[in-house]
Coordinates of C-alpha atoms and ligand atoms in Angstrom, one line a residue:
X1 CA -5.5 -7.1 2.2
X2 CA -6.7 -10.8 1.9
X3 CA -10.4 -10.9 2.2
X4 CA -12.0 -13.8 4.0
X5 CA -15.7 -14.6 3.0
X6 CA -16.7 -15.7 6.5
X7 CA -19.1 -14.1 8.9
X8 CA -16.8 -13.0 11.8
X9 CA -19.2 -14.2 14.5
X10 CA -19.1 -17.7 13.0
X11 CA -15.8 -17.6 11.3
X12 CA -13.6 -17.0 14.2
X13 CA -11.0 -19.7 14.8
X14 CA -9.5 -20.5 18.1
X15 CA -5.9 -19.8 17.2
X16 CA -6.3 -16.1 16.1
X17 CA -8.8 -13.5 17.2
X18 CA -11.4 -11.6 15.2
X19 CA -11.9 -7.8 15.5
X20 CA -14.7 -5.6 14.6
X21 CA -15.0 -1.9 14.1
X22 CA -14.9 0.4 17.2
X23 CA -18.0 2.5 17.0
X24 CA -19.7 4.5 19.7
X25 CA -17.6 2.8 22.4
X26 CA -18.3 -0.7 21.3
X27 CA -16.8 -3.4 19.0
X28 CA -19.1 -4.3 16.0
X29 CA -18.6 -6.6 13.1
X30 CA -18.9 -5.0 9.6
X31 CA -22.5 -4.8 8.6
X32 CA -21.8 -6.9 5.6
X33 CA -20.1 -9.6 7.8
X34 CA -17.1 -9.6 5.6
X35 CA -13.5 -9.9 7.1
X36 CA -9.9 -9.8 5.9
X37 CA -6.7 -11.1 7.5
X38 CA -3.6 -9.4 8.7
X39 CA -0.4 -11.5 8.5
X40 CA 3.1 -11.2 9.7
X41 CA 5.4 -10.0 6.9
X42 CA 8.4 -11.9 8.3
X43 CA 6.5 -15.1 8.1
X44 CA 3.2 -14.9 6.2
X45 CA 2.0 -18.3 7.7
X46 CA 1.5 -16.4 10.9
X47 CA -2.1 -15.0 10.8
X48 CA -2.5 -12.2 13.4
X49 CA -6.3 -11.9 13.1
X50 CA -9.3 -11.2 11.1
X51 CA -10.6 -7.7 10.8
X52 CA -13.8 -6.1 9.6
X53 CA -13.8 -5.5 5.8
X54 CA -16.1 -2.4 6.2
X55 CA -17.9 -0.3 3.6
X56 CA -19.8 3.0 3.4
X57 CA -22.6 1.6 5.8
X58 CA -20.0 1.1 8.6
X59 CA -18.5 4.5 7.9
X60 CA -22.0 6.1 8.2
X61 CA -22.5 4.4 11.5
X62 CA -19.2 5.7 12.8
X63 CA -20.0 9.2 11.7
X64 CA -23.4 9.0 13.4
X65 CA -21.6 8.0 16.7
X66 CA -19.1 10.8 16.2
X67 CA -21.9 13.3 15.7
X68 CA -23.6 12.2 18.9
X69 CA -20.3 12.6 20.9
X70 CA -19.3 15.9 19.4
X71 CA -21.3 18.5 21.5
X72 CA -20.3 16.8 24.8
X73 CA -16.6 16.6 23.8
X74 CA -16.3 20.1 22.4
X75 CA -17.8 21.6 25.5
X76 CA -15.5 19.6 27.8
X77 CA -13.0 22.1 29.0
X78 CA -9.7 21.7 27.2
X79 CA -7.7 21.0 30.4
X80 CA -10.1 18.2 31.2
X81 CA -9.6 16.8 27.7
X82 CA -5.9 17.1 28.5
X83 CA -6.2 14.9 31.6
X84 CA -7.7 12.1 29.5
X85 CA -5.0 12.6 26.9
X86 CA -2.4 12.4 29.7
X87 CA -3.9 9.2 31.0
X88 CA -3.7 7.8 27.4
X89 CA 0.0 8.7 27.2
X90 CA 0.6 7.0 30.4
X91 CA -1.2 3.8 29.3
X92 CA 0.8 3.8 26.0
X93 CA 4.0 4.0 28.1
X94 CA 2.9 1.2 30.4
X95 CA 1.9 -1.0 27.4
X96 CA 4.9 0.0 25.3
X97 CA 6.5 -3.5 25.1
X98 CA 3.3 -5.3 24.3
X99 CA 2.4 -2.8 21.5
X100 CA 5.9 -2.8 20.1
X101 CA 5.9 -6.6 19.9
X102 CA 2.5 -6.5 18.2
X103 CA 3.8 -3.9 15.8
X104 CA 6.9 -5.8 14.9
X105 CA 4.7 -8.9 14.2
X106 CA 2.3 -7.0 12.1
X107 CA 4.5 -4.7 10.0
X108 CA 8.0 -6.0 10.5
X109 CA 10.2 -3.2 11.9
X110 CA 12.8 -4.3 14.4
X111 CA 11.7 -4.2 18.0
X112 CA 13.9 -1.2 19.0
X113 CA 12.3 0.8 16.3
X114 CA 8.8 -0.4 17.2
X115 CA 9.4 0.8 20.8
X116 CA 10.4 4.1 19.3
X117 CA 7.2 4.2 17.3
X118 CA 5.2 3.8 20.5
X119 CA 7.3 6.3 22.3
X120 CA 6.4 8.8 19.7
X121 CA 2.8 8.2 20.6
X122 CA 3.6 8.8 24.2
X123 CA 5.5 11.9 23.5
X124 CA 2.7 13.4 21.4
X125 CA 0.0 12.5 23.9
X126 CA 1.9 14.2 26.7
X127 CA 2.6 17.3 24.4
X128 CA -1.1 17.6 23.4
X129 CA -2.2 17.0 27.0
X130 CA -0.2 20.1 27.9
X131 CA -1.9 21.9 24.9
X132 CA -5.1 21.5 26.8
X133 CA -3.8 24.1 29.2
X134 CA -2.2 26.3 26.5
X135 CA -4.0 26.4 23.1
X136 CA -3.1 30.0 23.1
X137 CA -4.9 32.7 21.1
X138 CA -4.0 36.3 21.0
X139 CA -5.3 39.2 23.1
X140 CA -4.4 42.4 21.3
X141 CA -5.1 46.1 21.6
X142 CA -8.2 47.3 19.8
X143 CA -8.0 50.3 17.5
X144 CA -10.9 51.8 19.5
X145 CA -11.1 52.9 23.1
X146 CA -12.9 50.7 25.7
X147 CA -12.9 47.7 23.4
X148 CA -11.4 44.3 23.8
X149 CA -10.0 42.1 21.0
X150 CA -9.0 38.5 21.1
X151 CA -8.8 35.4 19.1
X152 CA -9.5 31.8 20.1
X153 CA -9.3 28.4 18.5
X154 CA -12.4 26.2 18.1
X155 CA -12.8 22.7 16.9
X156 CA -13.8 22.0 13.3
X157 CA -16.1 19.0 14.0
X158 CA -15.6 15.5 12.8
X159 CA -12.0 14.6 11.8
X160 CA -11.5 11.8 9.2
X161 CA -8.0 10.3 9.9
X162 CA -6.6 8.0 7.3
X163 CA -3.2 6.5 8.0
X164 CA -0.4 4.3 6.5
X165 CA 1.1 1.2 7.9
X166 CA 4.8 2.3 8.5
X167 CA 4.2 4.1 11.7
X168 CA 1.0 2.3 12.8
X169 CA 1.0 3.7 16.3
X170 CA 2.8 7.0 16.0
X171 CA 1.0 8.5 13.0
X172 CA -2.6 7.7 14.3
X173 CA -1.4 9.2 17.6
X174 CA 0.0 12.3 16.1
X175 CA -3.2 13.0 14.2
X176 CA -5.7 11.9 16.8
X177 CA -4.2 13.6 19.7
X178 CA -4.1 17.0 17.9
X179 CA -7.7 16.5 16.7
X180 CA -9.0 15.4 20.1
X181 CA -7.3 17.9 22.3
X182 CA -8.8 20.7 20.3
X183 CA -12.3 19.3 20.7
X184 CA -12.9 17.4 17.5
X185 CA -14.2 13.8 17.4
X186 CA -12.5 11.2 15.2
X187 CA -13.2 8.5 12.7
X188 CA -9.9 6.6 12.1
X189 CA -9.3 4.4 9.1
X190 CA -6.0 2.6 9.7
X191 CA -4.0 0.9 6.9
X192 CA -5.2 -2.5 5.9
X193 CA -1.7 -3.9 6.7
X194 CA -1.8 -2.8 10.3
X195 CA -5.4 -3.1 11.7
X196 CA -4.3 -4.9 14.8
X197 CA -2.1 -2.0 15.9
X198 CA -5.1 0.3 15.5
X199 CA -7.3 -2.1 17.5
X200 CA -4.8 -2.2 20.4
X201 CA -4.5 1.6 20.3
X202 CA -8.2 2.3 20.5
X203 CA -8.6 -0.2 23.4
X204 CA -6.1 1.9 25.4
X205 CA -7.9 5.1 24.4
X206 CA -11.1 3.7 25.7
X207 CA -9.4 2.7 28.9
X208 CA -8.0 6.2 29.3
X209 CA -11.5 7.6 29.4
X210 CA -12.2 9.1 25.9
X211 CA -16.0 9.2 26.0
X212 CA -17.9 6.8 23.7
X213 CA -18.1 8.0 20.1
X214 CA -15.2 10.5 20.4
X215 CA -12.9 8.0 18.8
X216 CA -14.2 5.5 16.3
X217 CA -12.2 3.1 14.2
X218 CA -13.4 1.5 10.9
X219 CA -11.1 -1.0 9.1
X220 CA -11.3 -2.0 5.5
X221 CA -9.9 -0.8 2.1
X222 CA -9.1 2.6 1.0
X223 CA -11.8 2.7 -1.6
X224 CA -14.5 1.2 0.6
X225 CA -13.8 2.9 3.8
X226 CA -11.3 5.7 3.2
X227 CA -13.2 7.3 0.3
X228 CA -16.6 7.4 2.0
X229 CA -14.9 9.2 4.9
X230 CA -13.5 11.7 2.5
X231 CA -16.8 12.1 0.6
X232 CA -19.0 12.4 3.7
X233 CA -20.5 15.9 4.0
X234 CA -20.5 15.4 7.7
X235 CA -16.7 15.0 8.0
X236 CA -15.2 18.5 8.2
X237 CA -11.5 17.9 8.2
X238 CA -9.4 15.0 6.7
X239 CA -5.9 14.3 7.8
X240 CA -4.1 11.9 5.5
X241 CA -0.7 10.4 5.4
X242 CA 0.2 8.1 2.5
X243 CA 1.5 8.0 -1.0
X244 CA 1.2 10.9 -3.4
X245 CA -1.3 9.3 -5.9
X246 CA -3.7 8.5 -3.1
X247 CA -3.2 11.9 -1.6
X248 CA -4.0 13.8 -4.8
X249 CA -7.1 11.8 -5.3
X250 CA -8.3 12.6 -1.7
X251 CA -7.4 16.3 -2.3
X252 CA -9.5 16.6 -5.4
X253 CA -12.4 14.8 -3.9
X254 CA -12.3 16.7 -0.6
X255 CA -11.8 20.0 -2.3
X256 CA -15.2 19.6 -4.1
X257 CA -16.8 19.8 -0.6
X258 CA -14.4 22.6 0.5
X259 CA -12.9 20.4 3.3
X260 CA -10.0 21.3 5.4
X261 CA -7.4 18.7 4.2
X262 CA -3.9 18.0 5.6
X263 CA -1.8 15.7 3.4
X264 CA 1.5 14.2 4.3
X265 CA 2.9 12.3 1.3
X266 CA 6.0 10.8 -0.1
X267 CA 9.7 11.8 0.0
X268 CA 12.9 11.3 -1.9
X269 CA 15.2 12.4 0.9
X270 CA 18.8 13.2 0.3
X271 CA 22.0 13.3 2.4
X272 CA 24.7 15.6 1.0
X273 CA 28.2 14.6 1.9
X274 CA 30.7 17.4 1.4
X275 CA 34.5 17.0 0.8
X276 CA 35.2 18.2 4.4
X277 CA 32.7 15.8 6.0
X278 CA 33.5 13.5 8.9
X279 CA 33.0 10.4 6.8
X280 CA 32.8 7.9 9.7
X281 CA 29.9 10.0 11.1
X282 CA 28.4 10.2 7.6
X283 CA 28.5 6.4 7.1
X284 CA 26.6 5.9 10.4
X285 CA 23.9 8.4 9.6
X286 CA 23.4 7.1 6.0
X287 CA 23.2 3.5 7.0
X288 CA 20.6 4.3 9.7
X289 CA 18.6 6.6 7.5
X290 CA 18.6 4.4 4.3
X291 CA 18.1 0.9 5.9
X292 CA 16.3 1.6 9.2
X293 CA 12.7 0.4 9.0
X294 CA 13.8 -1.4 5.8
X295 CA 13.9 2.0 4.1
X296 CA 10.1 2.3 4.6
X297 CA 10.1 5.7 6.4
X298 CA 8.8 8.7 4.7
X299 CA 12.0 10.4 5.8
X300 CA 14.3 7.5 4.7
X301 CA 17.4 8.6 2.9
X302 CA 17.1 7.2 -0.6
X303 CA 19.8 9.5 -2.3
X304 CA 23.4 10.2 -1.2
X305 CA 24.8 13.3 -3.0
X306 CA 28.4 13.1 -2.4
X307 CA 31.4 15.2 -3.5
X308 CA 33.4 13.4 -6.1
X309 CA 36.7 13.8 -4.0
X310 CA 35.4 11.6 -1.2
X311 CA 32.9 9.4 -3.2
X312 CA 35.0 6.3 -3.6
X313 CA 35.9 6.3 0.1
X314 CA 32.3 6.8 1.2
X315 CA 30.9 4.1 -1.1
X316 CA 33.5 1.7 -0.2
X317 CA 32.7 2.0 3.5
X318 CA 28.9 2.0 2.9
X319 CA 29.1 -1.1 0.8
X320 CA 31.2 -2.9 3.4
X321 CA 28.8 -2.1 6.2
X322 CA 25.5 -2.6 4.2
X323 CA 26.6 -6.0 3.1
X324 CA 27.0 -7.0 6.7
X325 CA 23.5 -5.8 7.9
X326 CA 21.7 -8.9 9.0
X327 CA 18.2 -9.6 7.6
X328 CA 15.6 -11.3 9.7
X329 CA 12.4 -11.1 11.7
X330 CA 12.3 -7.9 13.6
X331 CA 11.6 -9.6 16.8
X332 CA 15.1 -11.3 16.9
X333 CA 17.8 -9.2 18.6
X334 CA 20.4 -10.2 15.9
X335 CA 18.3 -8.5 13.2
X336 CA 19.3 -5.2 11.7
X337 CA 16.8 -5.1 8.8
X338 CA 13.4 -6.6 8.9
X339 CA 11.0 -7.5 6.0
X340 CA 9.2 -5.3 3.6
X341 CA 5.5 -4.8 4.3
X342 CA 4.0 -7.1 1.6
X343 CA 4.6 -8.9 -1.7
X344 CA 3.8 -5.8 -3.8
X345 CA 6.4 -3.9 -2.0
X346 CA 8.9 -6.6 -2.6
X347 CA 8.1 -6.6 -6.3
X348 CA 8.3 -2.8 -6.5
X349 CA 11.7 -2.8 -4.9
X350 CA 13.0 -5.5 -7.2
X351 CA 11.6 -3.7 -10.2
X352 CA 13.3 -0.4 -9.3
X353 CA 16.6 -2.0 -8.8
X354 CA 16.4 -3.5 -12.4
X355 CA 15.3 -0.1 -13.7
X356 CA 18.3 1.5 -12.0
X357 CA 20.9 -0.9 -13.5
X358 CA 19.2 -0.5 -16.9
X359 CA 19.6 3.2 -16.6
X360 CA 23.3 2.6 -16.1
X361 CA 23.8 2.5 -12.3
X362 CA 26.3 0.1 -10.9
X363 CA 25.0 -2.4 -8.4
X364 CA 27.4 -2.0 -5.6
X365 CA 25.8 -4.3 -3.1
X366 CA 22.4 -6.1 -2.6
X367 CA 20.0 -6.3 -5.4
X368 CA 18.2 -9.4 -4.6
X369 CA 15.2 -10.7 -2.8
X370 CA 16.3 -13.1 -0.1
X371 CA 13.5 -15.6 -0.2
X372 CA 16.0 -18.3 -1.2
X373 CA 17.4 -18.3 2.3
X374 CA 15.6 -21.0 4.1
X375 CA 14.9 -19.2 7.3
X376 CA 13.4 -16.2 5.5
X377 CA 11.6 -17.9 2.7
X378 CA 8.1 -17.1 4.1
X379 CA 8.8 -13.4 4.5
X380 CA 9.1 -10.4 2.2
X381 CA 12.9 -9.8 2.6
X382 CA 15.2 -7.9 0.3
X383 CA 18.8 -7.2 0.7
X384 CA 20.1 -3.7 1.6
X385 CA 21.0 -2.3 -1.9
X386 CA 23.3 0.5 -3.0
X387 CA 23.3 1.7 -6.6
X388 CA 26.4 3.8 -7.5
X389 CA 26.8 6.2 -10.4
X390 CA 23.1 7.2 -10.4
X391 CA 22.4 10.4 -12.4
X392 CA 20.1 13.1 -10.8
X393 CA 17.2 12.6 -13.2
X394 CA 17.3 8.8 -13.3
X395 CA 14.1 7.2 -12.2
X396 CA 15.7 5.6 -9.1
X397 CA 16.8 9.2 -8.0
X398 CA 13.3 10.8 -8.7
X399 CA 10.6 8.3 -7.7
X400 CA 9.9 7.1 -4.2
X401 CA 10.9 3.4 -3.9
X402 CA 10.0 2.9 -0.2
X403 CA 12.5 0.1 0.4
X404 CA 16.1 -0.6 1.3
X405 CA 17.6 1.0 -1.9
X406 CA 20.1 3.8 -1.8
X407 CA 21.2 5.8 -5.0
X408 CA 24.6 7.4 -4.9
X409 CA 24.9 10.6 -7.0
X410 CA 28.4 12.1 -7.5
X411 CA 28.7 15.9 -7.6
X412 CA 31.4 18.6 -7.7
X413 CA 31.1 21.0 -4.7
X414 CA 28.3 22.5 -2.6
X415 CA 26.4 24.4 -5.4
X416 CA 25.9 21.3 -7.5
X417 CA 25.0 19.3 -4.3
X418 CA 22.3 21.7 -3.3
X419 CA 20.8 21.7 -6.8
X420 CA 20.7 17.9 -6.8
X421 CA 19.2 17.7 -3.3
X422 CA 16.4 20.1 -4.4
X423 CA 16.0 18.5 -7.8
X424 CA 13.0 16.3 -7.1
X425 CA 9.3 17.0 -6.8
X426 CA 9.4 16.0 -3.1
X427 CA 10.5 18.1 -0.1
X428 CA 10.3 16.3 3.2
X429 CA 13.7 15.8 4.8
X430 CA 17.3 16.4 3.9
X431 CA 20.8 16.5 5.6
X432 CA 24.2 17.7 5.0
X433 CA 27.5 16.3 6.4
X434 CA 30.2 19.1 6.6
X435 CA 32.6 20.4 9.1
X436 CA 32.3 24.0 7.7
X437 CA 29.9 26.2 9.7
X438 CA 29.3 28.5 6.6
X439 CA 28.4 25.5 4.4
X440 CA 26.0 24.2 7.2
X441 CA 24.2 27.5 7.4
X442 CA 23.9 27.7 3.6
X443 CA 22.3 24.3 3.5
X444 CA 19.8 25.2 6.3
X445 CA 18.7 28.1 4.2
X446 CA 18.9 26.5 0.7
X447 CA 17.6 23.0 1.1
X448 CA 13.9 23.0 0.1
X449 CA 12.6 20.5 2.7
X450 CA 10.4 20.8 5.7
X451 CA 13.1 19.2 7.8
X452 CA 16.9 19.8 7.5
X453 CA 19.5 18.0 9.6
X454 CA 23.2 18.9 9.9
X455 CA 25.6 16.2 10.6
X456 CA 22.7 13.7 11.4
X457 CA 20.7 11.3 9.2
X458 CA 17.3 12.3 7.6
X459 CA 15.2 10.6 10.2
X460 CA 14.4 11.1 13.8
X461 CA 11.9 13.9 14.2
X462 CA 10.9 15.2 17.6
X463 CA 7.3 15.6 18.4
X464 CA 7.4 19.2 19.8
X465 CA 8.7 20.6 16.4
X466 CA 6.5 20.8 13.2
X467 CA 6.7 17.8 11.0
X468 CA 5.9 17.8 7.2
X469 CA 7.2 18.6 3.8
X470 CA 7.4 21.2 1.1
X471 CA 6.5 20.9 -2.6
X472 CA 5.0 17.5 -3.6
X473 CA 5.3 16.0 -0.1
X474 CA 2.1 17.7 1.0
X475 CA -0.1 20.7 0.9
X476 CA 1.6 23.0 3.4
X477 CA 0.1 21.7 6.7
X478 CA 2.3 20.4 9.5
X479 CA 1.9 17.7 12.1
X480 CA 3.1 17.7 15.7
X481 CA 4.3 20.7 17.6
X482 CA 1.7 23.4 18.0
X483 CA 1.6 23.7 14.2
X484 CA -0.6 20.6 14.3
X485 CA -3.4 22.5 16.0
X486 CA -3.9 24.6 12.9
X487 CA -5.1 21.6 11.0
X488 CA -7.9 20.9 13.5
X489 CA -9.1 24.3 14.6
X490 CA -10.8 27.3 13.2
X491 CA -9.8 30.7 14.4
X492 CA -12.5 33.0 15.8
X493 CA -11.9 36.7 16.5
X494 CA -13.8 38.2 19.3
X495 CA -14.5 41.9 20.0
X496 CA -16.1 43.1 23.2
X497 CA -17.2 46.8 23.2
X498 CA -17.5 48.1 26.7
X499 CA -17.7 51.8 25.9
X500 CA -21.6 51.8 26.1
X501 CA -21.9 53.5 22.7
X502 CA -21.8 52.7 19.1
X503 CA -18.2 52.7 17.9
X504 CA -17.7 52.0 14.3
X505 CA -14.4 50.3 13.5
X506 CA -12.7 51.3 10.4
X507 CA -14.8 54.5 10.4
X508 CA -14.6 56.3 13.8
X509 CA -10.8 56.3 13.9
X510 CA -10.2 57.7 10.4
Ligands
NAP1 P1 -1.2 4.6 0.8 O1 -1.4 3.4 0.0 O2 -1.6 5.9 0.2 O3 -2.2 4.3 2.0 C1 -2.4 5.2 3.1 C2 -3.8 5.1 3.7 O4 -4.7 5.5 2.7 C3 -4.2 3.6 4.0 O5 -5.0 3.6 5.1 C4 -4.9 3.3 2.7 O6 -5.9 2.2 2.9 C5 -5.7 4.5 2.4 N1 -6.2 4.6 1.1 C6 -5.7 3.9 -0.1 N2 -6.4 4.3 -1.1 C7 -7.4 5.2 -0.7 C8 -8.5 5.9 -1.3 N3 -8.6 5.8 -2.7 N4 -9.2 6.8 -0.6 C9 -9.0 6.9 0.8 N5 -8.0 6.2 1.4 C10 -7.2 5.4 0.7 O7 0.1 4.7 1.4 P2 1.0 3.5 2.2 O8 1.6 2.7 1.2 O9 0.2 3.0 3.2 O10 2.1 4.4 2.9 C11 3.3 4.7 2.3 C12 3.4 6.1 1.9 O11 3.1 7.0 2.9 C13 4.7 6.5 1.3 O12 4.5 7.3 0.1 C14 5.3 7.4 2.4 O13 6.3 8.3 2.0 C15 4.1 8.0 2.9 N6 4.3 8.5 4.2 C16 4.4 9.9 4.4 C17 4.6 10.4 5.7 C18 4.8 11.9 5.9 O14 4.7 12.4 7.0 N7 5.0 12.6 4.8 C19 4.7 9.6 6.8 C20 4.6 8.2 6.6 C21 4.4 7.7 5.3 P3 -5.4 0.7 2.6 O15 -4.3 0.3 3.6 O16 -6.7 -0.1 2.9 O17 -5.1 0.6 1.2

């Protein structure tokens, strides 16, 4: 986040736009007047725009707007809320190409993947629109005669949504659509690397008909905007996706106020390749999972756990294919792998590759920033990298790198593979390649991750199933599917006694 000390009203230049916060249905500059720039990671000379560098005063204004909107929105019938949600999904679909291009420019992923990111927003909007007509509770027999028993979901109130840059449309959509359909109102703080995507998103939400104040967006740093949202006594539920260290800090601070908190954190996802695997299929799945989105997916494969008997054959093919992946700006159709998000990410990846080789791994391919290539010199590019001979407890096999670096760990048989797959503090996604049905079913049961794939890569979740991780990847909540409704609703149990006399539950029927 590069801060610019200009007043946005005066500082706007002709060649790139200035955006404020979206509060109470209107755009407003930060109260301090400060701004920051968002730049294209494939060419940092390309400034996308200036955005409000907000602080607690702007957060307070957004929360006030949300408070005002809450009574009207929570009393709007859920099917009506669903109609607005559906209109939003349709607008996202209509503007998919424009949003995808803006996303590629702002965070670097190749266009096809950016379109997929927007499509996830469309999918969740349609799914949640349908929830407006479902949102099932239970009706259940009472233990007493002439008595009705049922449960309903109710909104929690104001939802603080804090999101990362790697899925700048999909993740805000996943969270906001579940929050809104259930009758909550939202204050969104998007990542400082992707404020433009958030601005485009909220414009469409406004156009779809979400009433003013139901969706508010405040841009700025984690400390100055994210933390005031977490600390506010008026924000009742926090949904956060990001790295583990930030998530833990948010958990601790939110817990002091007994907030509902949903955390989706890092991963160290593994693909196990058994001796009987279809290696051609495995190579495709591994390459896509490890180097798609430049390895910057929470579900990206960063460990291949391969049976020693097929390890040389697998590594040979992976290296051959990885070395031929073409780096470049995501907007170009010839590009397979786009840039990393920023210079810190580039540094982090390079450092981890050094750590890996110092720990004894063999650099099988890659291992260098590519800024020396003239065409890429202004972007944060790093070659797809494979480290072979990594040991299960090495740092590169344990810590999230979040870049195009794949560690190959060699094992003997399924038992050892399962132990290694499960041998990290994370538990988001895993996969097994095998042609043996029994082994596949054992893995489905044994792998300690929220998502398990069989004969497919570790990425590619579908929005009607729950999404999230076990162990250090989160705190047990799930996004997407109807599981997402649990984050944003309170259960209320309702009893109606129509017997016309006093019936004492737990006493009369003893
Ligand atoms: P991050 O640094 O934790 O940032 C995530 C969000 O939190 C950003 O909006 C950030 O704001 C904000 N933030 C930072 N410090 C904060 C603080 N002290 N208080 C409140 N908010 C704060 O994570 P990231 O680097 O953007 O994202 C990558 C991480 O997300 C990876 O670990 C990845 O695995 C994880 N991820 C997980 C999932 C999942 O579903 N499990 C999905 C996608 C990504 P600024 O941008 O202003 O710093």
